[in-house]
Amino acid sequence: MIDNFTISNKEIEKINFINQDDKEFRIKNLEFFNQNGFPSKRDEDWKFSDFREILSKNFKNISINNTYPDEKNFRLINDFDHNFILLINGRFIRSDFKFEEKKKIKIKEIESDKISRDKSENPLVCLNNALFNNGFILEIEKNYKLEKVLIIYNLFSDDLSDHILNNRNRVILNENSQLHTIEYTINKSKNKFINNSYENVLLKENSILKNISIQASKSDGYFYKFSNNKLKSDSQYVNFILSSGLKFNKQDIKVDLEGKNSECNIKSALFLDNGDHQEIKTRVNHLVPDCKSFQKIKSVLESNSKGIYQGKIYVKDIAQKTNAYQLSKALLINDNAEFNSKPELEIYADDVKCSHGSTSGNVDENSVHYLMTRGLTKQEALLLLINGFLNEITSEIKSDTIKKFVEKKLEFQINGY
Amino acid sequence: MLVIKNLKASINNRDILNGLNLKINPGEVHAIMGPNGSGKSTLANVLSGKNGYKISGELKYQGENLNDIPVEKRAQKGIFLAFQYPLEIPGVNTNNFLKTSLNTIKKAKGEKEIDTIAFLKLVKEKAKELGIDEKILSRQLNVGFSGGEKKKNEILQMKILDPSLIILDETDSGLDIDALKIIADGVNSSRSKDKSFLVITHYQRLLDYIKPDHVHVLSEGKIVKSGSSELALELEKKGYKKIN
Ligand SMILES: Nc1ncnc2c1ncn2[C@@H]1O[C@H](COP(=O)(O)OP(=O)(O)OP(=O)(O)O)[C@@H](O)[C@H]1O
Ligand SMILES: [Mg+2]
């Protein structure tokens, strides 16, 4: 079933905001998906995550989701003041920017005719191109720096089961603006489903976007997200990926450093539980001189879990004085866990500073022993060591309240251990 | 407090302790001296419950057979080892670790757990007594601590966890005179009729400050001579060879 899974053109007819041009684009993309199917390990980009096989093992049927039940008793978190956007099954439901100057912020449901029309050979991106019908466009006026963090509540309803969702969001930060976001995924469904999302980010000159993505709890979701980021001069992009707790999660992040002095920072702290599969794949393109990119990925892996980091740094010939850094560290708690790291450097400029490193190892028995001589059980000792390993990342979050919130969530996911 | 009879221990097919006998009564301080490699740290490790040793003989602590009691339970029952080489543990916050440790031990004893405020007050007080800069306690456990700071941190843990049988493995090595006095004061102020100490050292100097009730010489995994605190002085003068 999954091996020869195809989707009928009728699904495109159901999308209501269509013009002819858009429709043709969608049909072409659907054709590509139908010809290629879900990506498998034969595809170099999916070498370590055979999505088709994973789906085959876990899904019998897959259908397109068309329901968006409103959550009447949805409650905001009350750990700190924040603006919010509420998405249900990817659909933009409502937003509240009560801490901000309203006219500085534009938010609306995504429209199909303004999206990028880049050609893609990625079947999931093509599927998203063809079928996305939900999401938001958020634009921040120039010179405006939001007072409070924006939480994007990404809620999945309990009636999802064997569905696939295709969502798309777009964020534009105009010159000299600033936005902090937390993408907070709440999954009410006890069943399996697939979320295929696409995110477009444009950071204009001197703007700053900082994001944290985190799950409210463990869930049986299979998530793929393609994130397409363009950075103009002096802009800064910071992304903390703390999204442990999904059965499958692949974050595919492309960053184009298009303007001088732009900077990208990708950090991740992941705890992979029994059977989880997570991949972070990045492609950072240094296209002009004087840009910086930093990536630090730390993963803790429990039994039968699999973690992957594929990080590619591309430095164009004119991109002199590039400073690029990449580090991946994995802590294997169990011998049945597997971690693959594949750094890739493609450098065509000569005056660059580029470094990468990758380590993976078991928990240090002597450290466990030391802690146990102080009365801690093995469990408690491991918990301290795991938290300690991951805290190196979360400790870089500047706001204390947010850091506390995030560490609490992360600890909650680790605690089952 | 502690009774050891004919203790043998080997690791990786190497015999290290070869029939060791020792009895420590409540309130006593025993010193163990002995040449490098004679098995002092091994004895300390075996008492703390470290895995990996093949052990025979009798080990009794407060009347209870220790052999089948795992390391964390021994700690919870009040056995404390101040390590010769305290480990650096990256990522683990010192205060957080101390609090977790204290509360685990309290829980095991059936006592009420301590809250953060009371804990910080306790740490502050004890750190001050030991001349420890409080700032290092918000750092990662032992990471980047100086040699002396690491040793003091072991004594701080002893003070906070309030154990009954305390094994100090060369806590004095690497300490300057002032630190040595502070640590000795720390130990002396903890002495009581229901606490016992096993002090492993190479130097008579420490024993000037911490007066032992008994001194033993360990050689090739056995206690070859025992005596009063005078024995330490004699050793200092004559060396181990003559004693044998
Ligand atoms: N894991 C091990 N495998 C093999 N031999 C070991 C092991 N641990 C200790 N030994 C050996 O056992 C002997 C005793 O070691 P131990 O550390 O107990 O000595 P010590 O008396 O504490 O010495 P020092 O005064 O130098 O601290 C040494 O020869 C040491 O090399
Ligand atoms: Mg030793």
XYZ file of C-alpha atoms and ligand atoms in Angstrom:
693
model
C 0.000 0.000 0.000
C 2.624 2.558 1.036
C 4.964 1.339 -1.683
C 2.675 2.422 -4.463
C 0.785 5.124 -2.645
C -0.638 7.785 -4.948
C -2.979 10.701 -4.515
C -5.699 11.638 -6.948
C -5.917 15.079 -8.574
C -9.329 15.408 -6.963
C -7.582 16.407 -3.769
C -6.351 19.526 -5.525
C -9.896 20.396 -6.599
C -10.887 20.455 -2.940
C -8.522 23.325 -2.187
C -10.675 26.425 -2.410
C -8.330 29.327 -3.104
C -7.104 28.261 -6.470
C -6.356 30.075 -9.714
C -5.399 28.351 -12.923
C -1.701 29.061 -12.595
C -1.580 27.761 -9.101
C -3.572 24.717 -10.055
C -1.135 23.761 -12.795
C 1.783 24.146 -10.422
C 0.063 21.929 -7.905
C -0.811 19.288 -10.478
C 2.766 19.163 -11.725
C 4.020 18.678 -8.197
C 1.487 16.006 -7.453
C 2.570 14.171 -10.578
C 6.147 14.236 -9.351
C 5.107 12.847 -6.010
C 2.943 10.163 -7.545
C 5.808 9.079 -9.770
C 8.347 8.968 -6.971
C 6.326 8.113 -3.890
C 7.596 8.650 -0.397
C 11.379 9.065 -0.260
C 13.411 5.951 0.481
C 17.042 5.271 1.276
C 17.877 5.109 -2.406
C 17.581 8.874 -2.285
C 20.902 10.268 -1.009
C 19.077 12.803 1.176
C 17.197 9.998 2.876
C 20.037 7.541 3.146
C 19.780 7.213 6.921
C 16.023 7.643 7.160
C 14.195 5.298 4.878
C 10.889 7.089 5.200
C 9.045 4.762 2.865
C 10.069 1.732 4.837
C 9.278 3.369 8.148
C 5.816 4.283 6.885
C 5.276 0.805 5.439
C 5.984 -0.711 8.805
C 3.681 1.593 10.684
C 0.821 2.557 8.363
C -1.663 0.499 6.425
C -3.679 3.349 5.018
C -2.961 6.984 4.642
C -5.595 9.567 3.839
C -5.604 13.328 3.473
C -6.864 15.169 6.510
C -9.775 17.561 6.025
C -11.004 18.195 9.530
C -10.099 21.067 11.807
C -12.147 20.811 14.987
C -11.888 23.917 17.127
C -10.506 23.229 20.565
C -13.022 24.856 22.865
C -11.071 24.119 25.986
C -7.668 24.986 24.637
C -5.604 26.627 27.357
C -2.587 28.859 26.972
C 0.455 28.091 29.047
C 0.756 30.493 31.942
C 4.469 30.280 32.645
C 5.122 33.677 31.092
C 3.406 36.457 29.108
C 3.319 35.802 25.413
C 1.629 36.505 22.111
C 0.230 33.552 20.323
C -0.880 31.971 17.114
C -3.114 28.928 17.313
C -2.908 26.319 14.599
C -5.131 23.269 14.595
C -4.003 20.488 12.317
C -1.958 23.180 10.647
C -4.873 25.521 9.994
C -4.533 29.089 11.205
C -7.355 29.523 13.752
C -6.580 32.732 15.581
C -3.836 34.922 16.926
C -3.369 37.430 19.677
C -0.652 40.052 19.777
C -1.993 41.893 22.779
C 1.457 42.897 23.981
C 2.354 44.593 20.712
C 1.593 47.567 18.541
C -1.012 45.968 16.332
C -0.241 47.857 13.157
C 3.338 46.616 13.175
C 2.266 43.055 12.681
C 0.491 41.504 9.751
C -0.871 38.038 10.072
C -3.226 36.156 7.820
C -4.046 32.773 6.466
C -1.659 31.678 3.754
C -2.720 32.183 0.145
C -1.549 29.951 -2.556
C -0.540 32.470 -5.171
C 2.183 34.222 -3.242
C 4.336 31.320 -2.284
C 7.681 30.455 -3.708
C 7.547 28.365 -6.831
C 10.977 26.811 -6.532
C 11.234 23.566 -8.345
C 12.004 20.723 -6.032
C 13.020 17.117 -6.394
C 12.105 16.322 -2.854
C 8.910 14.242 -3.009
C 7.650 15.573 0.320
C 8.212 19.181 -0.680
C 6.439 18.427 -3.957
C 3.575 16.872 -2.072
C 3.427 19.960 0.086
C 3.547 22.207 -2.992
C 0.657 20.268 -4.431
C -1.611 20.014 -1.462
C -0.887 22.570 1.196
C -4.021 24.412 2.128
C -3.257 25.682 5.613
C -0.906 27.887 7.499
C -0.139 31.525 8.082
C 1.861 34.410 6.747
C 3.388 36.586 9.411
C 5.121 39.826 8.607
C 6.805 42.194 11.029
C 7.148 45.837 10.040
C 10.574 47.325 9.842
C 12.210 48.636 13.009
C 9.704 46.825 15.181
C 10.962 44.552 17.905
C 8.301 42.515 19.596
C 7.956 43.041 23.325
C 7.059 39.472 24.131
C 7.768 36.081 22.728
C 5.313 34.596 20.237
C 4.176 31.058 20.907
C 2.949 29.188 17.889
C 0.656 26.532 19.330
C 0.752 23.752 16.842
C -2.110 21.608 17.956
C -3.088 18.254 16.497
C -6.578 17.012 17.212
C -7.480 13.690 18.731
C -9.383 12.459 15.686
C -6.250 12.257 13.559
C -5.504 8.698 12.625
C -3.577 7.519 9.593
C -3.868 11.002 8.091
C -1.334 13.074 6.293
C -1.314 16.851 6.715
C 0.381 19.366 4.439
C 0.959 22.768 5.953
C 2.922 25.827 5.087
C 3.924 28.905 7.003
C 5.802 31.981 6.003
C 7.586 34.501 8.183
C 8.957 37.808 6.958
C 11.011 40.055 9.159
C 11.497 43.463 7.627
C 14.577 45.613 8.116
C 15.767 45.918 11.675
C 12.874 44.015 13.199
C 13.073 41.317 15.811
C 10.977 38.306 16.726
C 11.301 35.449 19.189
C 9.119 32.426 18.662
C 8.435 29.139 20.363
C 6.902 26.521 18.182
C 5.041 24.448 20.697
C 3.565 21.239 19.374
C 0.685 19.702 21.278
C -0.525 16.381 20.085
C -3.928 15.192 21.269
C -4.058 12.252 18.914
C -3.238 8.889 20.373
C -2.879 7.516 16.871
C -0.371 7.716 14.119
C -0.375 10.463 11.536
C 2.038 12.286 9.270
C 2.699 15.992 9.337
C 4.455 17.315 6.275
C 5.225 20.970 6.676
C 7.113 23.647 4.849
C 8.352 26.848 6.310
C 9.580 29.894 4.476
C 11.578 32.511 6.332
C 12.882 35.788 5.004
C 15.091 37.882 7.249
C 15.701 41.306 5.828
C 18.655 43.514 6.688
C 19.585 43.641 10.342
C 16.622 41.623 11.552
C 16.762 38.873 14.171
C 14.684 35.721 14.439
C 15.104 33.359 17.347
C 13.072 30.209 17.500
C 12.715 27.273 19.845
C 10.807 24.206 18.797
C 9.605 21.844 21.454
C 6.927 19.214 22.012
C 4.450 19.352 24.857
C 4.671 15.606 25.285
C 5.635 12.383 23.607
C 3.492 11.334 20.687
C 3.081 8.965 17.829
C 3.497 11.630 15.181
C 5.636 11.268 12.074
C 6.907 14.732 11.262
C 8.817 16.136 8.372
C 9.575 19.797 8.082
C 11.405 21.573 5.349
C 12.591 24.948 6.446
C 13.770 27.396 3.837
C 15.543 30.446 5.238
C 16.950 33.461 3.446
C 19.129 35.884 5.349
C 19.944 39.402 4.162
C 22.873 41.489 5.430
C 23.486 41.679 9.170
C 20.523 39.509 9.962
C 20.614 36.717 12.487
C 18.793 33.412 12.656
C 18.874 31.291 15.789
C 17.070 27.988 15.976
C 16.928 25.716 18.994
C 15.596 22.304 18.086
C 14.423 20.604 21.259
C 11.687 18.559 19.707
C 12.239 15.213 21.378
C 9.312 12.894 21.751
C 8.124 12.157 18.237
C 8.241 8.691 16.756
C 9.739 10.097 13.607
C 11.055 13.567 13.088
C 13.125 14.917 10.287
C 14.014 18.562 10.213
C 15.432 19.596 6.909
C 16.861 23.069 7.221
C 18.253 25.145 4.422
C 19.833 28.470 5.189
C 20.969 30.856 2.470
C 23.336 33.469 3.818
C 22.696 35.966 1.042
C 23.724 39.186 2.735
C 27.107 40.090 4.200
C 27.565 39.661 7.902
C 24.529 37.500 8.316
C 24.698 34.772 10.885
C 22.991 31.470 11.458
C 22.927 29.448 14.639
C 21.411 26.000 14.837
C 21.435 24.210 18.168
C 19.784 21.068 19.171
C 19.322 19.005 22.306
C 17.442 15.801 21.669
C 16.469 12.873 23.814
C 15.509 9.864 21.747
C 13.435 7.305 23.498
C 12.957 3.666 22.721
C 12.154 3.328 19.009
C 12.352 7.022 18.128
C 13.923 8.129 14.907
C 15.140 11.678 14.465
C 17.153 13.332 11.805
C 18.459 16.823 11.550
C 19.657 17.684 8.125
C 21.079 21.084 7.430
C 22.412 22.825 4.436
C 24.023 26.148 5.118
C 24.984 28.091 2.010
C 27.578 30.789 2.457
C 26.916 32.809 -0.664
C 28.622 36.110 0.180
C 31.652 37.138 2.258
C 31.791 37.704 6.020
C 29.034 35.405 7.210
C 29.021 33.099 10.174
C 27.307 29.807 10.818
C 27.351 27.696 13.965
C 25.746 24.340 14.508
C 25.830 22.304 17.664
C 23.759 19.155 17.898
C 23.617 17.053 21.044
C 21.630 13.836 21.160
C 20.981 11.284 23.861
C 19.868 7.919 22.580
C 17.950 5.214 24.383
C 17.559 1.615 23.254
C 16.558 1.003 19.641
C 16.469 4.673 18.859
C 18.188 6.151 15.884
C 19.601 9.624 15.526
C 21.079 11.243 12.458
C 22.819 14.480 11.791
C 23.647 15.368 8.226
C 25.181 18.794 8.116
C 26.388 20.335 4.929
C 28.264 23.586 4.671
C 28.655 25.080 1.249
C 30.975 28.036 0.742
C 30.757 29.792 -2.590
C 33.989 31.022 -4.206
C 33.278 34.658 -3.431
C 32.330 33.961 0.192
C 35.678 34.935 1.722
C 36.089 35.350 5.469
C 33.443 32.768 6.074
C 33.375 31.377 9.583
C 31.576 28.066 9.783
C 31.478 25.650 12.659
C 29.696 22.405 13.165
C 29.726 19.949 16.051
C 27.698 16.882 16.846
C 27.879 14.924 20.075
C 25.899 11.831 20.872
C 25.531 10.014 24.147
C 24.410 6.418 23.781
C 22.758 5.043 26.893
C 22.143 1.701 25.370
C 24.139 -0.468 23.009
C 21.114 -0.909 20.767
C 21.009 2.769 19.954
C 22.468 4.070 16.744
C 23.763 7.462 15.788
C 24.976 8.518 12.373
C 26.703 11.739 11.644
C 27.659 12.877 8.209
C 29.363 16.235 7.992
C 29.966 17.568 4.536
C 32.024 20.550 3.563
C 32.021 21.983 0.089
C 34.333 24.950 0.027
C 35.278 27.026 -2.988
C 36.700 30.113 -1.269
C 40.234 30.117 0.134
C 40.081 32.513 3.045
C 37.672 30.673 5.307
C 37.546 29.288 8.819
C 35.681 26.034 8.783
C 35.643 23.339 11.404
C 33.576 20.340 12.198
C 33.628 17.518 14.666
C 31.573 14.612 15.736
C 31.760 12.315 18.722
C 29.567 9.579 19.967
C 30.091 7.470 23.041
C 28.590 5.646 25.949
C 27.845 6.984 29.375
C 31.000 7.177 31.460
C 30.766 4.358 33.999
C 33.102 6.101 36.413
C 30.869 9.166 36.490
C 27.860 6.981 37.195
C 29.811 5.302 39.981
C 30.902 8.575 41.505
C 27.319 9.806 41.658
C 26.134 6.505 43.089
C 28.665 6.688 45.911
C 26.668 9.735 46.924
C 23.500 7.724 47.277
C 21.984 8.284 43.851
C 20.373 5.306 42.174
C 21.648 4.382 38.753
C 18.503 5.930 37.309
C 19.052 9.219 39.115
C 22.713 9.269 38.196
C 21.907 8.727 34.513
C 19.233 11.380 34.647
C 21.695 13.906 36.024
C 24.245 12.992 33.373
C 21.709 13.131 30.547
C 20.358 16.456 31.693
C 23.874 17.713 32.119
C 24.736 16.660 28.598
C 21.732 18.415 27.094
C 21.806 21.462 29.340
C 24.843 22.714 27.536
C 22.432 23.649 24.769
C 19.463 24.886 26.779
C 21.690 26.972 29.023
C 22.279 29.179 26.013
C 18.681 30.343 26.076
C 18.872 33.869 27.394
C 15.503 34.328 29.064
C 15.418 32.572 32.423
C 11.674 31.972 32.396
C 11.770 30.449 28.939
C 14.819 28.400 29.787
C 13.060 27.038 32.858
C 9.961 26.205 30.841
C 11.996 24.454 28.176
C 14.150 22.515 30.635
C 11.035 21.390 32.464
C 9.546 20.058 29.219
C 12.759 18.349 28.275
C 13.133 16.804 31.691
C 9.566 15.582 31.479
C 10.412 13.711 28.314
C 13.584 12.263 29.758
C 12.000 11.330 33.063
C 10.328 8.246 31.725
C 13.767 6.836 31.382
C 30.944 0.057 63.118
C 33.069 -1.867 60.645
C 34.459 -5.372 60.813
C 36.650 -6.759 58.042
C 37.793 -10.353 58.221
C 40.181 -12.041 55.837
C 39.188 -9.729 52.970
C 40.542 -10.703 49.596
C 39.941 -8.707 46.461
C 41.141 -9.126 42.931
C 40.484 -7.376 39.680
C 41.467 -8.365 36.162
C 43.063 -11.506 37.610
C 45.299 -9.462 39.821
C 45.168 -10.102 43.564
C 45.274 -6.807 45.390
C 43.936 -7.423 48.869
C 45.240 -10.623 50.379
C 43.466 -11.367 53.648
C 42.941 -8.078 55.364
C 41.597 -7.780 58.907
C 40.374 -4.581 60.499
C 37.900 -3.570 63.174
C 36.742 -0.011 63.659
C 34.540 0.869 66.618
C 32.091 3.752 66.639
C 33.806 7.051 67.330
C 37.263 5.823 66.356
C 39.687 7.267 63.871
C 41.946 4.793 62.108
C 44.769 5.769 59.828
C 46.097 3.555 57.067
C 49.512 4.184 55.663
C 51.431 2.160 53.174
C 53.571 2.306 50.077
C 52.217 3.142 46.636
C 50.321 0.280 45.112
C 49.808 -1.553 48.403
C 46.024 -1.568 47.942
C 44.807 1.404 49.986
C 42.524 2.855 47.326
C 41.347 -0.629 46.469
C 40.266 -1.126 50.060
C 38.410 2.186 49.915
C 36.722 1.218 46.642
C 35.730 -2.192 47.925
C 34.197 -0.640 51.014
C 32.258 1.864 48.909
C 30.884 -0.997 46.818
C 32.561 -0.399 43.509
C 31.766 -3.044 40.894
C 34.302 -5.173 39.142
C 36.185 -6.709 42.064
C 36.143 -10.359 42.928
C 35.714 -10.406 46.667
C 35.838 -12.966 49.444
C 35.898 -12.683 53.215
C 33.655 -10.892 55.623
C 32.599 -7.257 55.462
C 30.269 -6.098 58.203
C 28.995 -2.574 58.645
C 26.823 -1.764 61.653
C 26.273 -5.469 62.092
C 25.025 -5.921 58.549
C 26.728 -7.988 55.884
C 27.850 -5.581 53.169
C 28.700 -8.055 50.447
C 25.368 -7.970 48.649
C 24.576 -4.330 49.235
C 25.023 -2.168 46.129
C 26.999 1.029 46.076
C 24.124 3.522 46.361
C 22.546 1.618 49.262
C 25.851 1.702 51.129
C 25.976 5.451 50.648
C 22.399 5.737 51.841
C 23.326 3.728 54.917
C 26.078 6.171 55.734
C 29.285 4.988 54.084
C 31.141 7.857 52.494
C 34.299 7.807 50.411
C 36.232 10.984 49.738
C 38.062 10.062 46.541
C 41.777 10.298 45.997
C 41.009 11.671 42.533
C 37.559 13.301 42.499
C 36.048 13.021 39.029
C 35.115 15.934 36.843
C 31.543 15.540 35.648
C 30.697 17.956 32.846
C 27.191 19.321 32.627
C 26.180 18.376 36.144
C 25.675 21.406 38.317
C 27.418 21.010 41.681
C 24.624 22.412 43.831
C 21.986 20.498 41.958
C 23.937 17.281 42.404
C 24.465 17.931 46.109
C 20.782 18.579 46.652
C 19.720 15.470 44.728
C 22.200 13.430 46.693
C 21.140 14.810 50.063
C 17.467 14.273 49.325
C 17.987 10.730 48.114
C 19.793 9.924 51.333
C 17.154 11.670 53.425
C 14.429 9.774 51.641
C 16.214 6.477 52.275
C 16.454 7.341 55.958
C 12.752 8.136 56.013
C 13.415 11.817 56.641
C 11.671 14.767 55.054
C 13.309 16.162 51.920
C 14.964 19.537 52.110
C 13.660 22.427 50.003
C 15.871 24.591 47.849
C 16.004 27.537 50.207
C 16.958 25.482 53.243
C 19.454 23.568 51.142
C 21.175 26.697 49.865
C 21.422 27.988 53.384
C 23.016 24.747 54.535
C 25.511 24.711 51.673
C 26.418 28.305 52.217
C 27.164 27.686 55.867
C 29.242 24.558 55.262
C 31.096 26.075 52.323
C 32.036 29.013 54.462
C 33.410 26.750 57.186
C 35.622 25.082 54.617
C 36.689 28.308 52.952
C 35.074 27.288 49.680
C 34.179 30.060 47.290
C 30.427 29.646 46.885
C 30.640 30.553 43.220
C 32.303 27.282 42.314
C 29.229 25.453 43.543
C 27.105 26.833 40.762
C 29.614 25.459 38.284
C 29.780 21.997 36.776
C 30.843 19.334 39.241
C 34.620 19.534 39.750
C 35.104 20.798 36.194
C 37.994 23.219 36.211
C 38.225 23.084 40.008
C 41.776 23.356 41.321
C 43.216 20.277 43.025
C 42.544 21.796 46.435
C 39.014 22.830 45.483
C 38.229 19.292 44.407
C 39.421 17.888 47.736
C 37.506 20.515 49.679
C 34.427 19.704 47.637
C 34.683 16.091 48.823
C 34.764 17.251 52.432
C 31.851 19.584 51.752
C 29.863 16.593 50.551
C 30.822 14.708 53.670
C 29.632 17.596 55.811
C 26.331 17.893 53.984
C 25.503 14.204 53.685
C 26.425 13.519 57.309
C 27.590 9.888 56.939
C 28.648 7.500 59.731
C 31.671 5.772 58.249
C 33.968 8.140 56.457
C 36.856 6.995 54.315
C 39.305 9.682 53.324
C 41.591 8.529 50.530
C 44.609 10.807 50.508
C 42.472 13.837 51.012
C 45.589 15.637 52.185
C 47.703 15.169 49.077
C 47.998 18.265 47.010
C 46.742 20.573 49.719
C 48.599 23.618 50.969
C 49.131 24.016 54.719
C 46.139 26.310 55.194
C 43.813 24.028 53.262
C 45.143 21.069 55.198
C 44.250 22.771 58.476
C 40.811 23.702 57.225
C 40.099 20.167 56.117
C 41.441 18.724 59.362
C 39.220 21.144 61.289
C 36.330 20.040 59.105
C 37.008 16.431 60.015
C 37.652 17.129 63.687
C 34.440 19.084 64.093
C 32.561 16.143 62.595
C 34.072 13.656 65.021
C 31.547 12.187 67.358
C 30.901 8.998 69.265
C 28.800 7.558 66.467
C 31.005 8.438 63.519
C 34.129 6.574 62.492
C 36.926 7.560 60.162
C 39.328 5.619 58.034
C 42.041 8.029 56.982
C 44.357 6.951 54.188
C 47.468 9.051 53.955
C 51.145 9.064 53.135
C 51.985 11.848 55.505
C 52.362 11.984 59.226
C 51.609 15.712 58.853
C 47.865 15.126 58.508
C 47.896 12.982 61.606
C 49.271 15.889 63.615
C 45.955 17.554 62.961
C 43.641 14.570 62.941
C 44.756 12.442 65.870
C 44.119 8.793 65.031
C 43.269 6.193 67.663
C 45.015 3.512 65.632
C 47.527 3.466 62.812
C 47.915 0.524 60.430
C 50.480 -0.246 57.830
C 49.189 -1.820 54.654
C 51.629 -3.717 52.508
C 50.886 -6.012 49.596
C 47.229 -6.103 50.450
C 47.580 -6.956 54.104
C 47.846 -5.077 57.331
C 51.359 -5.866 58.464
C 51.553 -3.716 61.525
C 49.172 -1.806 63.771
C 49.836 0.580 66.581
C 49.049 3.866 68.216
C 49.649 7.253 66.651
C 53.344 6.885 67.508
C 53.628 4.344 64.722
C 53.094 7.097 62.192
C 56.026 9.038 63.594
C 58.183 5.962 63.498
C 57.204 5.355 59.884
C 58.072 8.871 58.942
C 61.556 8.412 60.370
C 62.352 4.918 59.200
C 60.296 4.376 56.068
C 58.233 1.278 55.299
C 61.102 -1.102 54.622
C 62.418 -1.109 58.164
C 58.960 -1.609 59.637
C 58.525 -4.819 57.705
N 41.519 -2.229 37.698
C 42.735 -2.689 37.979
N 43.289 -3.617 37.186
C 44.535 -4.093 37.448
N 45.271 -3.691 38.467
C 44.775 -2.752 39.285
C 43.488 -2.209 39.084
N 43.249 -1.320 40.061
C 44.352 -1.294 40.811
N 45.262 -2.153 40.365
C 46.592 -2.388 40.928
O 46.445 -2.724 42.290
C 47.490 -2.183 43.072
C 46.905 -1.395 44.227
O 46.307 -0.217 43.743
P 45.733 0.887 44.706
O 45.199 1.980 43.874
O 44.798 0.254 45.658
O 47.030 1.358 45.471
P 47.237 2.461 46.586
O 47.731 1.799 47.781
O 46.022 3.280 46.722
O 48.421 3.327 45.944
P 48.715 4.900 45.985
O 49.390 5.157 47.278
O 49.650 5.100 44.840
O 47.429 5.624 45.829
C 48.346 -1.359 42.127
O 49.473 -2.086 41.746
C 47.449 -1.137 40.926
O 48.167 -1.023 39.747
Mg 45.517 5.268 46.291
